[in-house]
Structure formats: C-alpha cells, structure tokens
PDB file of C-alpha atoms in Angstrom:
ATOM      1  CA  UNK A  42      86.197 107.885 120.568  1.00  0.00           C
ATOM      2  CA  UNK A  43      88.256 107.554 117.503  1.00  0.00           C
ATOM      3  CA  UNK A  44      88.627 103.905 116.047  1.00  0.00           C
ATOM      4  CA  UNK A  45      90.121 102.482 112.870  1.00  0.00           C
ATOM      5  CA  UNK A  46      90.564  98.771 113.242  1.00  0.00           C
ATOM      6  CA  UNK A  47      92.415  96.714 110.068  1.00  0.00           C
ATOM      7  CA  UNK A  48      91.527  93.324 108.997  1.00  0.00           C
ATOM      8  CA  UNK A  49      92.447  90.838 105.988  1.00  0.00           C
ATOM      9  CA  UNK A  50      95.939  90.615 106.131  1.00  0.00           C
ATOM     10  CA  UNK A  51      97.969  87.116 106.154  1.00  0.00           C
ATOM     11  CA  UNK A  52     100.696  85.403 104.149  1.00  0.00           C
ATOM     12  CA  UNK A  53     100.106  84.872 100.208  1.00  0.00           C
ATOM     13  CA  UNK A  54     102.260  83.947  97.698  1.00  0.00           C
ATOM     14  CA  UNK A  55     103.776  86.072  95.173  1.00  0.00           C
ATOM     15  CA  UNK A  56     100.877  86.735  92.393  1.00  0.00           C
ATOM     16  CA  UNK A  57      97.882  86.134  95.066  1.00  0.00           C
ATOM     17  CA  UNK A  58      95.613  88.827  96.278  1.00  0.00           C
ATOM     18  CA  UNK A  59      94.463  90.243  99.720  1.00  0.00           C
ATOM     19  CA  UNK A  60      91.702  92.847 100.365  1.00  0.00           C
ATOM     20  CA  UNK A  61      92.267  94.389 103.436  1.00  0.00           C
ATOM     21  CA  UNK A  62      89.181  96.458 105.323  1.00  0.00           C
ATOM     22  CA  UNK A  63      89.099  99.134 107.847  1.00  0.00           C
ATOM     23  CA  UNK A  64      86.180  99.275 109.974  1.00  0.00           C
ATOM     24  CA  UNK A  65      85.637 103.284 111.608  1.00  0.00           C
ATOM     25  CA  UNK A  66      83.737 103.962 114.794  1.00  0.00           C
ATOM     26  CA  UNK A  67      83.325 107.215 116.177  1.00  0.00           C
ATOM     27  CA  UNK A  68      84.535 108.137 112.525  1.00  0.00           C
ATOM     28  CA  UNK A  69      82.423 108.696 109.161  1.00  0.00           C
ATOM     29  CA  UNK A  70      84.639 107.622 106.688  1.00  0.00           C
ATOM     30  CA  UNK A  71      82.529 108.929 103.872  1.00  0.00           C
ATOM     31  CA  UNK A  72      83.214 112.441 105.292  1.00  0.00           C
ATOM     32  CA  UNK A  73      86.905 112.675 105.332  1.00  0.00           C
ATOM     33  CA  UNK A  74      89.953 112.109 104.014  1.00  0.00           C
ATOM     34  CA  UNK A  75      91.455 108.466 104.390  1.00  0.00           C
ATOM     35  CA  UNK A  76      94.131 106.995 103.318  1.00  0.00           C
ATOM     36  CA  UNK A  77      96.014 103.287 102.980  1.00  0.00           C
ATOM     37  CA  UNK A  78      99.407 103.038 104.381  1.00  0.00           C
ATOM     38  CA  UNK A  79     102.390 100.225 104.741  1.00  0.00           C
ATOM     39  CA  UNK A  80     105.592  99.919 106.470  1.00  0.00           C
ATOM     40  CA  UNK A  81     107.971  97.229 106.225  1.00  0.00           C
ATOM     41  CA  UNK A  82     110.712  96.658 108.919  1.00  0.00           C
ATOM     42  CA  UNK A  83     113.683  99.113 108.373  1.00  0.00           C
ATOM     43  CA  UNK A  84     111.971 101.406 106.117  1.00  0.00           C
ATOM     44  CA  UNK A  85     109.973 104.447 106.770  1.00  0.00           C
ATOM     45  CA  UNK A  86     105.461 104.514 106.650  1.00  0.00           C
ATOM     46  CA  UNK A  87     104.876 104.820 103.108  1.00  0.00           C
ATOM     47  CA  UNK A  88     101.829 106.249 101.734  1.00  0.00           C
ATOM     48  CA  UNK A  89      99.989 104.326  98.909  1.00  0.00           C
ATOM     49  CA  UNK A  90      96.689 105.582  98.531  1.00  0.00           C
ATOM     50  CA  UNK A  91      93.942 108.478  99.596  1.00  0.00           C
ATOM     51  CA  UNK A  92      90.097 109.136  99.096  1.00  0.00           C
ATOM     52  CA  UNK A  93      88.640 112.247  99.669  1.00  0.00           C
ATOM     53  CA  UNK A  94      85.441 112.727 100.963  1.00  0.00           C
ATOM     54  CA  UNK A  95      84.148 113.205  97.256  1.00  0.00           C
ATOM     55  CA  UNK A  96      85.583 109.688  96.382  1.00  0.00           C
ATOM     56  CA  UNK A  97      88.896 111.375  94.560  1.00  0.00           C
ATOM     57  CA  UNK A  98      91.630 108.506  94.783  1.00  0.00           C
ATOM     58  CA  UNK A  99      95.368 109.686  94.491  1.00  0.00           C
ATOM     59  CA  UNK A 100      97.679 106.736  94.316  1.00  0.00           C
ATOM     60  CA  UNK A 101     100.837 108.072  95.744  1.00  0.00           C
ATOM     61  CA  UNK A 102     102.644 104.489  95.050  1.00  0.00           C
ATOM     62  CA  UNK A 103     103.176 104.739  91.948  1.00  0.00           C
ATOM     63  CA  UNK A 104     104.571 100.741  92.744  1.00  0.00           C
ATOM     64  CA  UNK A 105     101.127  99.778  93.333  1.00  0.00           C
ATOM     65  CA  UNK A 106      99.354 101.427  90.984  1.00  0.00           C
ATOM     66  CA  UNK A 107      97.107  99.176  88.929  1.00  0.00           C
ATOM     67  CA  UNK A 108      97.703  96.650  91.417  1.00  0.00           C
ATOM     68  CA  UNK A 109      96.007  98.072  94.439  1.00  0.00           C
ATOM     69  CA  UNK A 110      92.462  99.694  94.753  1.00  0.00           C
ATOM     70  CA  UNK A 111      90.723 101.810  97.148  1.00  0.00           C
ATOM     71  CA  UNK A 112      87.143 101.683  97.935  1.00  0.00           C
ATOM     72  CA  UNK A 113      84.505 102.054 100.681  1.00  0.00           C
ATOM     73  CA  UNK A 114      81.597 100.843 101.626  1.00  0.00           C
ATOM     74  CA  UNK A 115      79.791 104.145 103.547  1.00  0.00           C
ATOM     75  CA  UNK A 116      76.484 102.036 104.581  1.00  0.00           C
ATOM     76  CA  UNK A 117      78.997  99.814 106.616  1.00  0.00           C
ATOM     77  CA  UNK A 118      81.213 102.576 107.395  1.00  0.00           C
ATOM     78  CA  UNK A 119      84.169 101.199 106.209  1.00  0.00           C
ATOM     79  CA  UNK A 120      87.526 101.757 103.800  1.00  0.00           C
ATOM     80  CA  UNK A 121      88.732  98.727 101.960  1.00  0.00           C
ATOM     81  CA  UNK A 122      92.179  98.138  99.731  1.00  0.00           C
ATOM     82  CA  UNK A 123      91.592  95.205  96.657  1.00  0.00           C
ATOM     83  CA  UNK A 124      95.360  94.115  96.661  1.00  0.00           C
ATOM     84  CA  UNK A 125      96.305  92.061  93.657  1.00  0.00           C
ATOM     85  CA  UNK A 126      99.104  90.674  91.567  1.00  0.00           C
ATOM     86  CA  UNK A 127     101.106  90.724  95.259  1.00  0.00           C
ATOM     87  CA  UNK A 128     104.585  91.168  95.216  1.00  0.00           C
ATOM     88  CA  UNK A 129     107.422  90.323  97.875  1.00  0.00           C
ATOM     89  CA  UNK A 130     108.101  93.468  98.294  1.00  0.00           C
ATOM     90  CA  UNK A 131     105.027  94.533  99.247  1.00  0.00           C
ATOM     91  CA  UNK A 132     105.314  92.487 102.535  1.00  0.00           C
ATOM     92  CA  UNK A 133     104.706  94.692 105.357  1.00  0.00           C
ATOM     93  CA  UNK A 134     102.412  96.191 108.186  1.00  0.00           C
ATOM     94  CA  UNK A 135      99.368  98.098 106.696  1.00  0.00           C
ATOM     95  CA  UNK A 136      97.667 100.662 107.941  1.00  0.00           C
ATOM     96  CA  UNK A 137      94.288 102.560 107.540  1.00  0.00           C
ATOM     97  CA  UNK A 138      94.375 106.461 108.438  1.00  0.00           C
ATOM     98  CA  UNK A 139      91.919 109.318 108.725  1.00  0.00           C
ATOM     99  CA  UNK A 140      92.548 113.229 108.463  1.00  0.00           C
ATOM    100  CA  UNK A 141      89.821 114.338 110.254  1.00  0.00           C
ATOM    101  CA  UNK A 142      88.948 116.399 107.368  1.00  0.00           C
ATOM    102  CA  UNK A 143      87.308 116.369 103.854  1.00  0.00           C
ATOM    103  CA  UNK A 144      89.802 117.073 101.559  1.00  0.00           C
ATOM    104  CA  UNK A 145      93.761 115.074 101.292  1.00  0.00           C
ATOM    105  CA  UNK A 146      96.603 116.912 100.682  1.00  0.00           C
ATOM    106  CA  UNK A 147      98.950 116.449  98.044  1.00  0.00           C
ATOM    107  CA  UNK A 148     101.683 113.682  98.777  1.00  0.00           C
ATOM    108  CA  UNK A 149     100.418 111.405 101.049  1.00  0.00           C
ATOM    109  CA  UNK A 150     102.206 112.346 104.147  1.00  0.00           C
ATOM    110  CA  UNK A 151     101.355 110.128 107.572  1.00  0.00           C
ATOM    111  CA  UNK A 152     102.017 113.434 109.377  1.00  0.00           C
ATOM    112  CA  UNK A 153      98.705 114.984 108.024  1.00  0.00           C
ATOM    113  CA  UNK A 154      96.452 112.288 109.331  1.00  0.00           C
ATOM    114  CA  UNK A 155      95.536 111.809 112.627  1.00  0.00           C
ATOM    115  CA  UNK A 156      93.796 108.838 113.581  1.00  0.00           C
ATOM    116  CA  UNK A 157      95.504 105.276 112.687  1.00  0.00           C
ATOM    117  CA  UNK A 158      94.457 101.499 113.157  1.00  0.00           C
ATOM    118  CA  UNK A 159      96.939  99.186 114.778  1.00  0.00           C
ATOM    119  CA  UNK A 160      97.933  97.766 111.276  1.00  0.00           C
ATOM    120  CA  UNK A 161      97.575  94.349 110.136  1.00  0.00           C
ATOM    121  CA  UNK A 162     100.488  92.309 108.107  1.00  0.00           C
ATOM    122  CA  UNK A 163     100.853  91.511 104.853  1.00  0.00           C
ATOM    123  CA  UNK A 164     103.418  88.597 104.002  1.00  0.00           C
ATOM    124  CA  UNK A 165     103.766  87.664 100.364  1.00  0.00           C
ATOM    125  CA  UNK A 166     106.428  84.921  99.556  1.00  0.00           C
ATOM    126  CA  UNK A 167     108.225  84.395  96.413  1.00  0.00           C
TER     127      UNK A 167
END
C-alpha cells in the first residue's frame, strides 16, 4: 500500500522559510517521478515542482522559482521542498505526488500522478 504523508507546514511570516518533507511507504521515491504541489482555497492544484527518477528538477512555477527547492533524501525514502523568502501568496495546502513511473511529463499536470499525501498547510502572513 501506497503512502505519501506531508509534514513541516505551519504559519510564517512573510520573508520566513518552511521545508516541507514527504515521507513514502510502499513507494521508492528515488525510482519515480514526484512532484510538489499547492492549492489555495478558490483556486485550482497548481503544480510547482518535479524530479525524475534521474534527479532532473523542472520548476513549473515559474513564481517560485529561486525561492523553492526540491530534494530527496533516498536512504530515508523521502522528497523534501526548502521553501524560502515566503510570500502571502504562497499560503495554501501542499501536496507531495508520485507518478508511479520514472520519467515526468512536461507541464506538471496533477492528472498524471497518481498517488497523493493528504497535504499539509502553509500560512504566510504579511
């Protein structure tokens, strides 16, 4: 059985920094696709960032770009996002995704991943 579970998220003030993890069982993160997702209320899932299985990054955001970093640990089996220089707008409920295969596709879409945490939320005040 499948399961991504998110952690690190909480309420920061605008310029303060978050890292978020993702913690896979049943899953080996190193060996597919995964990918870093937010969506805040009203607005549709928004992808920010992917990995490949070769460690390619594609930051689809281009809003958090140089702000936000992917990274994973594949000893502890798990996908991490460095969040800094936070941002009001970047308030909203994260979420970790795998594909289920090795390679990402090109943009970022939620509908080409299959297995999803629960999310964890991000607050940042101004």
């Amino acid at each position: 059985q499948v399961q991504l579970v998110e952690s690190g998220g909480g309420s920061v003030q605008a310029g303060g920094s978050l890292r978020l993890s993702c913690a896979a069982s049943g899953y080996t993160i190193a060996h597919n696709c995964m990918g870093w997702f937010r969506q805040a209320p009203g607005r549709q899932r928004e992808g920010l960032v992917s990995v490949d299985a070769n460690g390619e990054t594609n930051y689809a955001a281009g809003s958090v770009k140089g702000r936000f970093t992917v990274s994973r640990d594949n000893a502890e089996n798990t996908l991490y996002l460095q969040m800094n220089n936070l941002k009001p707008e970047d308030s909203a409920v994260y979420f970790c995704a795998g594909s289920g295969r090795p390679h990402c596709f090109l943009g970022l879409k939620s509908a080409d991943f299959g297995y999803w945490g629960q999310g964890t939320q991000v607050t940042v005040s101004s």
